[in-house]
mmCIF file of C-alpha atoms (C1' of nucleotides) in Angstrom:
data_model
loop_
_atom_site.group_PDB
_atom_site.id
_atom_site.type_symbol
_atom_site.label_atom_id
_atom_site.label_comp_id
_atom_site.label_asym_id
_atom_site.label_seq_id
_atom_site.Cartn_x
_atom_site.Cartn_y
_atom_site.Cartn_z
ATOM 1 C CA MET N 1467 -41.667 15.244 7.566
ATOM 2 C CA ALA N 1468 -40.319 12.119 5.962
ATOM 3 C CA ALA N 1469 -40.987 13.654 2.581
ATOM 4 C CA GLN N 1470 -38.856 16.667 3.432
ATOM 5 C CA ALA N 1471 -35.995 14.485 4.598
ATOM 6 C CA GLN N 1472 -36.254 12.488 1.402
ATOM 7 C CA TYR N 1473 -36.172 15.633 -0.716
ATOM 8 C CA GLU N 1474 -33.031 16.758 1.056
ATOM 9 C CA ARG N 1475 -31.447 13.394 0.458
ATOM 10 C CA TYR N 1476 -32.058 13.751 -3.260
ATOM 11 C CA GLU N 1477 -30.588 17.235 -3.206
ATOM 12 C CA GLU N 1478 -27.553 15.866 -1.463
ATOM 13 C CA LEU N 1479 -27.218 13.048 -3.965
ATOM 14 C CA ALA N 1480 -27.362 15.603 -6.775
ATOM 15 C CA ARG N 1481 -24.475 17.457 -5.139
ATOM 16 C CA GLN N 1482 -22.464 14.278 -4.790
ATOM 17 C CA LEU N 1483 -23.035 13.469 -8.428
ATOM 18 C CA SER N 1484 -21.838 16.868 -9.464
ATOM 19 C CA ALA N 1485 -18.750 16.503 -7.291
ATOM 20 C CA VAL N 1486 -17.645 13.025 -8.264
ATOM 21 C CA GLY N 1487 -16.181 14.489 -11.426
ATOM 22 C CA ALA N 1488 -13.118 15.494 -9.451
ATOM 23 C CA VAL N 1489 -12.370 11.851 -8.746
ATOM 24 C CA LYS N 1490 -12.908 10.922 -12.371
ATOM 25 C CA ARG N 1491 -10.515 13.633 -13.469
ATOM 26 C CA GLU N 1492 -7.849 12.415 -11.120
ATOM 27 C CA VAL N 1493 -8.143 8.906 -12.500
ATOM 28 C CA ALA N 1494 -8.128 10.254 -16.058
ATOM 29 C CA ARG N 1495 -4.941 12.197 -15.358
ATOM 30 C CA ILE N 1496 -2.844 9.066 -15.001
ATOM 31 C CA MET N 1497 -3.775 7.741 -18.437
ATOM 32 C CA PRO N 1498 -1.120 7.854 -21.178
ATOM 33 C CA THR N 1499 -1.370 10.819 -23.543
ATOM 34 C CA ASP N 1500 -2.369 8.832 -26.606
ATOM 35 C CA CYS N 1501 -5.220 6.997 -24.894
ATOM 36 C CA SER N 1502 -7.818 9.147 -23.208
ATOM 37 C CA ALA N 1503 -10.155 7.924 -20.513
ATOM 38 C CA GLY N 1504 -12.928 7.672 -23.077
ATOM 39 C CA SER N 1505 -10.925 5.376 -25.305
ATOM 40 C CA ALA N 1506 -9.866 3.343 -22.308
ATOM 41 C CA ALA N 1507 -13.517 2.791 -21.445
ATOM 42 C CA VAL N 1508 -14.095 1.341 -24.905
ATOM 43 C CA LEU N 1509 -11.232 -1.112 -24.481
ATOM 44 C CA ALA N 1510 -12.526 -2.163 -21.067
ATOM 45 C CA LEU N 1511 -16.026 -2.803 -22.381
ATOM 46 C CA LEU N 1512 -14.728 -4.838 -25.289
ATOM 47 C CA GLU N 1513 -12.748 -7.020 -22.947
ATOM 48 C CA GLN N 1514 -15.634 -7.384 -20.549
ATOM 49 C CA HIS N 1515 -18.398 -8.118 -23.038
ATOM 50 C CA GLY N 1516 -16.494 -9.432 -26.038
ATOM 51 C CA ASP N 1517 -16.836 -8.353 -29.647
ATOM 52 C CA MET N 1518 -19.771 -6.114 -30.396
ATOM 53 C CA ARG N 1519 -21.295 -3.668 -32.843
ATOM 54 C CA MET N 1520 -20.993 0.086 -32.630
ATOM 55 C CA SER N 1521 -24.593 0.486 -31.601
ATOM 56 C CA ASN N 1522 -24.202 -1.989 -28.796
ATOM 57 C CA LEU N 1523 -21.120 -0.220 -27.531
ATOM 58 C CA SER N 1524 -22.946 3.098 -27.632
ATOM 59 C CA GLU N 1525 -25.618 1.686 -25.389
ATOM 60 C CA LEU N 1526 -23.054 0.420 -22.927
ATOM 61 C CA LEU N 1527 -21.262 3.754 -22.894
ATOM 62 C CA ALA N 1528 -24.586 5.590 -22.776
ATOM 63 C CA VAL N 1529 -23.408 8.123 -25.311
ATOM 64 C CA ASP N 1530 -24.488 8.996 -28.811
ATOM 65 C CA MET N 1531 -23.125 6.748 -31.528
ATOM 66 C CA SER N 1532 -21.264 9.647 -33.079
ATOM 67 C CA VAL N 1533 -19.121 9.735 -29.975
ATOM 68 C CA THR N 1534 -18.488 6.015 -30.058
ATOM 69 C CA SER N 1535 -17.591 6.239 -33.703
ATOM 70 C CA ARG N 1536 -14.875 8.754 -33.011
ATOM 71 C CA TYR N 1537 -13.389 6.687 -30.207
ATOM 72 C CA ALA N 1538 -13.454 3.569 -32.352
ATOM 73 C CA ALA N 1539 -11.680 5.378 -35.178
ATOM 74 C CA HIS N 1540 -9.032 6.608 -32.789
ATOM 75 C CA LEU N 1541 -8.432 3.125 -31.379
ATOM 76 C CA ALA N 1542 -8.451 1.436 -34.784
ATOM 77 C CA GLU N 1543 -5.885 3.887 -36.147
ATOM 78 C CA ARG N 1544 -3.527 2.774 -33.430
ATOM 79 C CA GLY N 1545 -4.149 -0.924 -33.918
ATOM 80 C CA TRP N 1546 -5.805 -1.476 -30.572
ATOM 81 C CA ILE N 1547 -9.091 -2.641 -32.047
ATOM 82 C CA ASP N 1548 -10.302 -4.112 -35.351
ATOM 83 C CA ARG N 1549 -13.461 -3.071 -37.128
ATOM 84 C CA SER N 1550 -14.536 -5.929 -39.347
ATOM 85 C CA PRO N 1551 -17.716 -5.893 -41.425
ATOM 86 C CA ASP N 1552 -20.628 -7.815 -39.981
ATOM 87 C CA PRO N 1553 -21.479 -10.609 -42.439
ATOM 88 C CA ALA N 1554 -25.069 -10.604 -41.210
ATOM 89 C CA ASP N 1555 -25.625 -6.893 -41.778
ATOM 90 C CA LYS N 1556 -23.343 -4.983 -44.070
ATOM 91 C CA ARG N 1557 -24.180 -1.679 -42.450
ATOM 92 C CA SER N 1558 -22.593 -2.833 -39.225
ATOM 93 C CA ARG N 1559 -19.066 -3.289 -38.051
ATOM 94 C CA ILE N 1560 -17.916 -5.652 -35.378
ATOM 95 C CA LEU N 1561 -15.429 -4.235 -32.933
ATOM 96 C CA HIS N 1562 -12.735 -6.575 -31.708
ATOM 97 C CA LEU N 1563 -9.949 -6.046 -29.222
ATOM 98 C CA THR N 1564 -6.534 -6.844 -30.704
ATOM 99 C CA PRO N 1565 -3.687 -8.408 -28.711
ATOM 100 C CA GLU N 1566 -1.994 -4.998 -28.689
ATOM 101 C CA GLY N 1567 -5.177 -3.454 -27.364
ATOM 102 C CA ARG N 1568 -5.399 -6.085 -24.699
ATOM 103 C CA THR N 1569 -1.843 -5.360 -23.639
ATOM 104 C CA LEU N 1570 -2.560 -1.656 -23.460
ATOM 105 C CA LEU N 1571 -5.721 -2.253 -21.475
ATOM 106 C CA ALA N 1572 -3.809 -4.338 -18.949
ATOM 107 C CA GLU N 1573 -1.490 -1.407 -18.381
ATOM 108 C CA LEU N 1574 -4.367 1.069 -18.106
ATOM 109 C CA SER N 1575 -6.184 -1.152 -15.639
ATOM 110 C CA ARG N 1576 -3.035 -1.537 -13.638
ATOM 111 C CA ARG N 1577 -2.731 2.218 -13.379
ATOM 112 C CA SER N 1578 -6.310 3.007 -12.455
ATOM 113 C CA ALA N 1579 -6.711 0.082 -10.070
ATOM 114 C CA GLY N 1580 -3.383 1.029 -8.558
ATOM 115 C CA LEU N 1581 -4.503 4.577 -7.938
ATOM 116 C CA LEU N 1582 -7.740 3.394 -6.377
ATOM 117 C CA ALA N 1583 -5.898 0.887 -4.221
ATOM 118 C CA GLU N 1584 -3.688 3.682 -2.992
ATOM 119 C CA ARG N 1585 -6.488 6.106 -2.258
ATOM 120 C CA LEU N 1586 -8.947 3.583 -0.867
ATOM 121 C CA GLY N 1587 -6.411 1.748 1.225
ATOM 122 C CA ASP N 1588 -8.486 2.156 4.354
ATOM 123 C CA TRP N 1589 -11.749 0.922 2.850
ATOM 124 C CA THR N 1590 -12.965 -2.569 3.569
ATOM 125 C CA ASP N 1591 -13.661 -4.927 0.685
ATOM 126 C CA ASP N 1592 -17.292 -4.769 1.582
ATOM 127 C CA GLU N 1593 -17.432 -1.004 1.365
ATOM 128 C CA VAL N 1594 -15.898 -1.031 -2.078
ATOM 129 C CA SER N 1595 -18.365 -3.704 -3.163
ATOM 130 C CA GLN N 1596 -21.254 -1.718 -1.759
ATOM 131 C CA LEU N 1597 -20.243 1.387 -3.655
ATOM 132 C CA ILE N 1598 -19.934 -0.583 -6.890
ATOM 133 C CA ARG N 1599 -23.299 -2.172 -6.312
ATOM 134 C CA LEU N 1600 -25.062 1.103 -5.626
ATOM 135 C CA MET N 1601 -23.429 2.925 -8.532
ATOM 136 C CA THR N 1602 -24.401 0.087 -10.832
ATOM 137 C CA ARG N 1603 -27.941 0.276 -9.592
ATOM 138 C CA LEU N 1604 -27.957 4.042 -10.016
ATOM 139 C CA ARG N 1605 -27.049 3.666 -13.642
ATOM 140 C CA ALA N 1606 -29.673 0.999 -14.091
ATOM 141 C CA SER N 1607 -32.297 3.251 -12.587
ATOM 142 C CA PHE N 1608 -31.415 5.878 -15.162
ATOM 143 C CA GLY N 1609 -30.863 3.309 -17.838
ATOM 144 C CA ASP N 1610 -33.756 2.915 -20.165
ATOM 145 C CA THR N 1611 -35.287 6.332 -20.049
ATOM 146 C CA ARG N 1612 -33.987 7.070 -23.482
ATOM 147 C CA THR N 1613 -36.957 5.481 -25.168
ATOM 148 C CA THR N 1614 -39.850 5.134 -22.806
ATOM 149 C CA THR N 1615 -40.794 7.700 -20.264
ATOM 150 C CA HIS N 1616 -40.689 5.209 -17.550
ATOM 151 C CA PRO N 1617 -37.692 3.610 -15.912
ATOM 152 C CA HIS N 1618 -37.462 0.038 -15.026
ATOM 153 C CA PRO N 1619 -34.236 -1.155 -13.474
ATOM 154 C CA ALA N 1620 -34.365 -4.738 -14.661
ATOM 155 C CA ARG N 1621 -31.378 -6.037 -12.791
ATOM 156 C CA SER N 1622 -29.151 -6.800 -15.665
ATOM 157 C CA THR N 1623 -28.439 -10.185 -17.002
ATOM 158 C CA GLY N 1624 -25.347 -10.202 -19.106
ATOM 159 C CA THR N 1625 -26.428 -8.816 -22.391
ATOM 160 C CA THR N 1626 -27.636 -5.281 -22.016
ATOM 161 C CA ARG N 1627 -30.228 -5.927 -24.634
ATOM 162 C CA SER N 1628 -32.700 -3.168 -24.320
ATOM 163 C CA THR N 1629 -34.790 -1.082 -26.604
ATOM 164 C CA SER N 1630 -32.882 2.079 -25.949
ATOM 165 C CA THR N 1631 -31.650 4.026 -28.889
ATOM 166 C CA THR N 1632 -28.126 5.134 -29.550
ATOM 167 C CA ARG N 1633 -29.422 8.405 -30.882
ATOM 168 C CA THR N 1634 -29.674 11.170 -28.395
ATOM 169 C CA PRO N 1635 -33.236 12.212 -27.733
ATOM 170 C CA ALA N 1636 -34.234 15.691 -28.774
ATOM 171 C CA MET C 848 -6.678 -15.163 -4.042
ATOM 172 C CA ALA C 849 -8.059 -12.231 -2.154
ATOM 173 C CA ALA C 850 -5.600 -9.843 -3.764
ATOM 174 C CA GLN C 851 -6.811 -10.720 -7.228
ATOM 175 C CA ALA C 852 -10.436 -10.262 -6.230
ATOM 176 C CA GLN C 853 -9.581 -6.890 -4.749
ATOM 177 C CA TYR C 854 -7.804 -5.807 -7.912
ATOM 178 C CA GLU C 855 -10.840 -6.739 -9.951
ATOM 179 C CA ARG C 856 -13.049 -4.768 -7.614
ATOM 180 C CA TYR C 857 -10.940 -1.689 -8.197
ATOM 181 C CA GLU C 858 -11.139 -2.245 -11.937
ATOM 182 C CA GLU C 859 -14.897 -2.483 -11.645
ATOM 183 C CA LEU C 860 -15.057 0.674 -9.577
ATOM 184 C CA ALA C 861 -13.030 2.470 -12.219
ATOM 185 C CA ARG C 862 -15.588 1.362 -14.818
ATOM 186 C CA GLN C 863 -18.461 2.572 -12.678
ATOM 187 C CA LEU C 864 -16.774 5.913 -12.229
ATOM 188 C CA SER C 865 -16.338 6.283 -15.937
ATOM 189 C CA ALA C 866 -19.992 5.347 -16.495
ATOM 190 C CA VAL C 867 -21.636 7.569 -13.912
ATOM 191 C CA GLY C 868 -21.204 10.473 -16.286
ATOM 192 C CA ALA C 869 -24.339 9.341 -18.098
ATOM 193 C CA VAL C 870 -26.388 10.003 -14.981
ATOM 194 C CA LYS C 871 -24.754 13.374 -14.497
ATOM 195 C CA ARG C 872 -25.574 14.316 -18.070
ATOM 196 C CA GLU C 873 -29.192 13.405 -17.632
ATOM 197 C CA VAL C 874 -29.449 15.580 -14.544
ATOM 198 C CA ALA C 875 -27.645 18.397 -16.345
ATOM 199 C CA ARG C 876 -30.103 18.199 -19.230
ATOM 200 C CA ILE C 877 -32.995 19.441 -17.133
ATOM 201 C CA MET C 878 -31.230 22.642 -16.110
ATOM 202 C CA PRO C 879 -32.426 25.898 -17.671
ATOM 203 C CA THR C 880 -30.405 27.069 -20.645
ATOM 204 C CA ASP C 881 -28.932 30.135 -18.992
ATOM 205 C CA CYS C 882 -27.666 28.259 -15.945
ATOM 206 C CA SER C 883 -25.431 25.287 -16.647
ATOM 207 C CA ALA C 884 -24.803 22.512 -14.174
ATOM 208 C CA GLY C 885 -21.448 24.045 -13.335
ATOM 209 C CA SER C 886 -22.994 27.361 -12.394
ATOM 210 C CA ALA C 887 -25.671 25.577 -10.413
ATOM 211 C CA ALA C 888 -22.972 23.854 -8.382
ATOM 212 C CA VAL C 889 -21.540 27.249 -7.464
ATOM 213 C CA LEU C 890 -24.910 28.454 -6.229
ATOM 214 C CA ALA C 891 -25.417 25.297 -4.202
ATOM 215 C CA LEU C 892 -22.020 25.630 -2.539
ATOM 216 C CA LEU C 893 -22.613 29.268 -1.674
ATOM 217 C CA GLU C 894 -25.897 28.399 -0.047
ATOM 218 C CA GLN C 895 -24.409 25.469 1.794
ATOM 219 C CA HIS C 896 -21.220 27.094 3.035
ATOM 220 C CA GLY C 897 -22.058 30.782 3.019
ATOM 221 C CA ASP C 898 -20.047 33.647 1.530
ATOM 222 C CA MET C 899 -16.534 32.778 0.472
ATOM 223 C CA ARG C 900 -13.558 33.818 -1.610
ATOM 224 C CA MET C 901 -12.853 32.591 -5.116
ATOM 225 C CA SER C 902 -9.961 30.465 -3.961
ATOM 226 C CA ASN C 903 -12.079 28.793 -1.352
ATOM 227 C CA LEU C 904 -14.768 28.023 -3.863
ATOM 228 C CA SER C 905 -12.188 26.563 -6.211
ATOM 229 C CA GLU C 906 -11.100 24.144 -3.543
ATOM 230 C CA LEU C 907 -14.669 23.105 -2.892
ATOM 231 C CA LEU C 908 -15.325 22.578 -6.579
ATOM 232 C CA ALA C 909 -11.945 20.895 -6.970
ATOM 233 C CA VAL C 910 -11.267 22.798 -10.153
ATOM 234 C CA ASP C 911 -8.713 25.386 -11.182
ATOM 235 C CA MET C 912 -9.501 28.939 -10.148
ATOM 236 C CA SER C 913 -9.735 30.012 -13.773
ATOM 237 C CA VAL C 914 -12.787 27.794 -14.074
ATOM 238 C CA THR C 915 -14.350 29.207 -10.941
ATOM 239 C CA SER C 916 -13.671 32.710 -12.147
ATOM 240 C CA ARG C 917 -15.609 32.122 -15.325
ATOM 241 C CA TYR C 918 -18.573 30.662 -13.495
ATOM 242 C CA ALA C 919 -18.581 33.517 -11.033
ATOM 243 C CA ALA C 920 -18.509 36.072 -13.842
ATOM 244 C CA HIS C 921 -21.418 34.335 -15.528
ATOM 245 C CA LEU C 922 -23.476 34.280 -12.337
ATOM 246 C CA ALA C 923 -22.625 37.855 -11.380
ATOM 247 C CA GLU C 924 -23.643 39.139 -14.822
ATOM 248 C CA ARG C 925 -27.090 37.713 -14.217
ATOM 249 C CA GLY C 926 -27.398 39.075 -10.705
ATOM 250 C CA TRP C 927 -27.411 35.704 -8.998
ATOM 251 C CA ILE C 928 -24.287 36.406 -6.956
ATOM 252 C CA ASP C 929 -22.384 39.475 -5.749
ATOM 253 C CA ARG C 930 -18.631 39.829 -5.857
ATOM 254 C CA SER C 931 -17.660 42.386 -3.270
ATOM 255 C CA PRO C 932 -14.058 43.324 -2.523
ATOM 256 C CA ASP C 933 -12.582 41.753 0.576
ATOM 257 C CA PRO C 934 -11.685 44.612 2.948
ATOM 258 C CA ALA C 935 -8.970 42.481 4.511
ATOM 259 C CA ASP C 936 -7.234 41.707 1.228
ATOM 260 C CA LYS C 937 -7.851 43.866 -1.790
ATOM 261 C CA ARG C 938 -6.808 41.136 -4.181
ATOM 262 C CA SER C 939 -9.726 39.030 -3.066
ATOM 263 C CA ARG C 940 -13.414 39.117 -3.741
ATOM 264 C CA ILE C 941 -16.133 37.727 -1.545
ATOM 265 C CA LEU C 942 -18.845 35.802 -3.314
ATOM 266 C CA HIS C 943 -22.352 36.185 -1.976
ATOM 267 C CA LEU C 944 -25.600 34.591 -3.062
ATOM 268 C CA THR C 945 -28.262 37.209 -3.857
ATOM 269 C CA PRO C 946 -31.973 36.709 -3.152
ATOM 270 C CA GLU C 947 -32.479 36.194 -6.889
ATOM 271 C CA GLY C 948 -29.754 33.564 -6.871
ATOM 272 C CA ARG C 949 -31.372 31.865 -3.943
ATOM 273 C CA THR C 950 -34.686 31.768 -5.754
ATOM 274 C CA LEU C 951 -33.061 30.304 -8.826
ATOM 275 C CA LEU C 952 -31.247 27.707 -6.760
ATOM 276 C CA ALA C 953 -34.501 26.615 -5.172
ATOM 277 C CA GLU C 954 -35.905 25.968 -8.615
ATOM 278 C CA LEU C 955 -32.788 24.099 -9.737
ATOM 279 C CA SER C 956 -32.852 21.951 -6.635
ATOM 280 C CA ARG C 957 -36.506 21.238 -7.171
ATOM 281 C CA ARG C 958 -35.776 20.027 -10.683
ATOM 282 C CA SER C 959 -32.830 17.803 -9.897
ATOM 283 C CA ALA C 960 -34.323 16.356 -6.740
ATOM 284 C CA GLY C 961 -37.530 15.778 -8.660
ATOM 285 C CA LEU C 962 -35.754 13.851 -11.373
ATOM 286 C CA LEU C 963 -33.939 11.732 -8.833
ATOM 287 C CA ALA C 964 -37.165 11.080 -6.960
ATOM 288 C CA GLU C 965 -38.728 9.871 -10.168
ATOM 289 C CA ARG C 966 -35.863 7.646 -11.216
ATOM 290 C CA LEU C 967 -35.049 6.310 -7.785
ATOM 291 C CA GLY C 968 -38.628 5.689 -6.816
ATOM 292 C CA ASP C 969 -37.984 2.074 -5.965
ATOM 293 C CA TRP C 970 -34.945 2.724 -3.784
ATOM 294 C CA THR C 971 -35.270 2.650 -0.045
ATOM 295 C CA ASP C 972 -34.272 5.703 1.967
ATOM 296 C CA ASP C 973 -31.454 3.689 3.397
ATOM 297 C CA GLU C 974 -30.055 2.795 0.006
ATOM 298 C CA VAL C 975 -30.010 6.430 -1.047
ATOM 299 C CA SER C 976 -28.302 7.361 2.200
ATOM 300 C CA GLN C 977 -25.744 4.621 1.731
ATOM 301 C CA LEU C 978 -24.875 5.820 -1.732
ATOM 302 C CA ILE C 979 -24.482 9.390 -0.526
ATOM 303 C CA ARG C 980 -22.315 8.237 2.339
ATOM 304 C CA LEU C 981 -20.035 6.159 0.143
ATOM 305 C CA MET C 982 -19.704 8.823 -2.550
ATOM 306 C CA THR C 983 -18.851 11.382 0.086
ATOM 307 C CA ARG C 984 -16.236 9.070 1.485
ATOM 308 C CA LEU C 985 -14.863 8.409 -1.984
ATOM 309 C CA ARG C 986 -14.304 12.097 -2.524
ATOM 310 C CA ALA C 987 -12.746 12.439 0.893
ATOM 311 C CA SER C 988 -10.368 9.610 0.105
ATOM 312 C CA PHE C 989 -9.276 11.533 -2.961
ATOM 313 C CA GLY C 990 -8.568 14.623 -0.942
ATOM 314 C CA ASP C 991 -11.592 16.556 -2.028
ATOM 315 C CA THR C 992 -12.261 19.206 0.576
ATOM 316 C CA ARG C 993 -15.903 19.540 -0.270
ATOM 317 C CA THR C 994 -17.937 17.860 2.424
ATOM 318 C CA THR C 995 -21.533 18.074 3.391
ATOM 319 C CA THR C 996 -21.469 19.660 6.769
ATOM 320 C CA HIS C 997 -19.013 22.418 7.086
ATOM 321 C CA PRO C 998 -19.366 25.923 8.396
ATOM 322 C CA HIS C 999 -17.410 28.783 6.993
ATOM 323 C CA PRO C 1000 -13.761 27.989 7.580
ATOM 324 C CA ALA C 1001 -11.960 30.687 9.493
ATOM 325 C CA ARG C 1002 -9.067 31.223 7.064
ATOM 326 C CA SER C 1003 -6.964 33.803 8.732
ATOM 327 C CA THR C 1004 -3.479 34.577 7.517
ATOM 328 C CA GLY C 1005 -3.048 32.294 4.649
ATOM 329 C CA THR C 1006 -2.805 29.065 6.556
ATOM 330 C CA THR C 1007 -5.480 26.550 6.150
ATOM 331 C CA ARG C 1008 -3.026 24.878 3.987
ATOM 332 C CA SER C 1009 -3.875 21.288 3.579
ATOM 333 C CA THR C 1010 -2.933 19.714 0.327
ATOM 334 C CA SER C 1011 -5.035 21.177 -2.404
ATOM 335 C CA THR C 1012 -4.142 24.179 -4.422
ATOM 336 C CA THR C 1013 -6.440 26.186 -6.593
ATOM 337 C CA ARG C 1014 -3.777 26.121 -9.232
ATOM 338 C CA THR C 1015 -3.659 22.987 -11.272
ATOM 339 C CA PRO C 1016 -0.482 21.027 -10.674
ATOM 340 C CA ALA C 1017 1.856 20.584 -13.596
ATOM 341 C "C1'" DT S 126 -38.646 4.101 -45.287
ATOM 342 C "C1'" DA S 127 -35.876 2.919 -41.428
ATOM 343 C "C1'" DT S 128 -31.437 1.844 -39.498
ATOM 344 C "C1'" DT S 129 -26.149 1.683 -38.981
ATOM 345 C "C1'" DG S 130 -22.457 4.156 -38.929
ATOM 346 C "C1'" DT S 131 -19.562 8.437 -40.248
ATOM 347 C "C1'" DT S 132 -18.412 13.224 -40.428
ATOM 348 C "C1'" DA S 133 -18.847 18.242 -39.565
ATOM 349 C "C1'" DT S 134 -19.983 21.551 -36.260
ATOM 350 C "C1'" DA S 135 -20.907 23.572 -31.858
ATOM 351 C "C1'" DC S 136 -21.113 23.795 -26.907
ATOM 352 C "C1'" DT S 137 -19.626 22.584 -22.038
ATOM 353 C "C1'" DC S 138 -16.122 21.698 -18.856
ATOM 354 C "C1'" DT S 139 -11.501 21.873 -17.670
ATOM 355 C "C1'" DA S 140 -6.473 23.082 -17.562
ATOM 356 C "C1'" DT S 141 -2.361 25.946 -18.864
ATOM 357 C "C1'" DA S 142 -0.198 30.110 -19.318
ATOM 358 C "C1'" DA S 143 0.223 34.970 -19.339
ATOM 359 C "C1'" DC S 144 -1.327 38.920 -17.244
ATOM 360 C "C1'" DT S 145 -2.920 42.617 -13.246
ATOM 361 C "C1'" DA S 146 -3.154 44.186 -8.809
ATOM 362 C "C1'" DT S 147 -2.246 43.656 -4.574
ATOM 363 C "C1'" DA S 148 0.477 41.506 -0.537
ATOM 364 C "C1'" DT H 1212 8.698 37.614 -4.642
ATOM 365 C "C1'" DA H 1213 4.454 35.487 -3.914
ATOM 366 C "C1'" DT H 1214 -0.551 35.273 -4.071
ATOM 367 C "C1'" DA H 1215 -5.676 36.261 -5.749
ATOM 368 C "C1'" DG H 1216 -8.061 36.652 -9.469
ATOM 369 C "C1'" DT H 1217 -8.872 37.385 -14.680
ATOM 370 C "C1'" DT H 1218 -8.569 36.355 -19.466
ATOM 371 C "C1'" DA H 1219 -7.164 33.885 -23.705
ATOM 372 C "C1'" DT H 1220 -6.437 29.667 -25.622
ATOM 373 C "C1'" DA H 1221 -6.442 24.715 -26.184
ATOM 374 C "C1'" DG H 1222 -8.073 20.088 -25.402
ATOM 375 C "C1'" DA H 1223 -11.251 16.517 -23.930
ATOM 376 C "C1'" DG H 1224 -16.142 14.948 -24.053
ATOM 377 C "C1'" DT H 1225 -20.537 15.181 -25.815
ATOM 378 C "C1'" DA H 1226 -24.797 16.216 -28.786
ATOM 379 C "C1'" DT H 1227 -27.097 17.612 -33.160
ATOM 380 C "C1'" DA H 1228 -27.655 17.334 -37.842
ATOM 381 C "C1'" DA H 1229 -26.662 15.947 -42.415
ATOM 382 C "C1'" DC H 1230 -25.033 12.271 -44.982
ATOM 383 C "C1'" DA H 1231 -23.910 7.338 -47.160
ATOM 384 C "C1'" DA H 1232 -24.781 2.643 -47.454
ATOM 385 C "C1'" DT H 1233 -27.658 -1.014 -46.471
ATOM 386 C "C1'" DA H 1234 -31.916 -3.219 -44.708
#
DNA sequence: TATTGTTATACTCTATAACTATA
DNA sequence: TATAGTTATAGAGTATAACAATA
C-alpha cells in the first residue's frame, strides 16, 4: 500500500502546484505598472548571476528565448538594462543591469520581500529555508528534461551550464 | 545581522515563486488538448470537496468568478460536470461532477502523478510530504481558502464570510 | 548548416466592467 | 439595493514558426 500512498502524494503535489499561482499573483499585484513580474525576474537574475547572454537568461528563466527577448527589449527601452554586442560572438548580446535598473530592482525586492515578511510573519527562519530548498530542488528535478529524456538533478554549482536548449521542444 | 539574512531569504523565496511556473507548465503540457490545466483543477476540486456553487469554487481556485464561470461552461459543454439550479437560491447553480468527468479526472491524475513520479524518483517520501506541507501552509498564509482536507462547508444564509471575495478587488 | 536572437501570431489564464436574474 | 452568475474585452505570459545575421 506504500505505492498507493505515494501516488496520492503526487496527486496532492500536483494540486498544490496548480494552486500556488494565487500566491504568485498576489506578489505580482504589488509590482509597479511599468515593470511586470516577468521583467522583474529578469532584473533579479541579472543581479544574482551578473551579465549574461540572452540564451543563458532563457535557461535560467526556463522559458523560450522569444519570451526573454521581449522582456529584454522592454527593459532596455526603459534604460534598466544594456544590451551590448558580444565581442566573442557577434550574434550574441550581453545583458547588463544599469544603475537605474539596480535602483528599480531594490525597490521591487523591497516590495515583494515586504509582502512575504508580512504574510509569513509566523514562520520560523528554518521553515522558510526549507521551503526555498525544496522548491529549488523541485525545479532542479524538472530542470534538464528539455534535451534528454532523463532528469538528473545535479545539485547546482553556480553556473547553470547545462545542455538544455532555449527553444521549446515540439 | 539576522534581519538582513531574513530579508534575503524572502527575496530568494520570491525568486523561487516566480520560477516554479516552469514546473507548472511542464505538468500542464501533458494534459489532453480539450481539457486545460485550469479545467482539470475544477474537476479535482469537485471530486475533493463535493458539489458546490460557483462562488464557492471561485474561492477555492482563488480566481475571479468570471474565470470560474468560463471553466464551468467549458466542462459542462463536454458533459464532465452538471450545473443544476440551486433550489434554495435561484440565482445559484450547483456544480456536480458527472461519471464521465470522474473518469476523465482519473486519467488526468494518472498523467500528472505519473510525471511527478518520474521526475521526483530520487526524492524520499518525506521530502515530498514536506514540500506539500510547506506549500499548503504558504497558501494558507496568503489567505487561500483551498486546503486539502475539508468537507462541504455548510454555507447557510450568506455568512461564511471570511476575507476573500469572488470579485476581484479594485 | 547550425545557432543566436528578433518579430509576428496565437493561445491560455486572469481581471475588469457591464449586464441579467434573482434576493 | 445587493448578490450570483454570465459575457465581452483587455492584458499578462508563453510557445511556435519564420526570419536575419553570424558561426
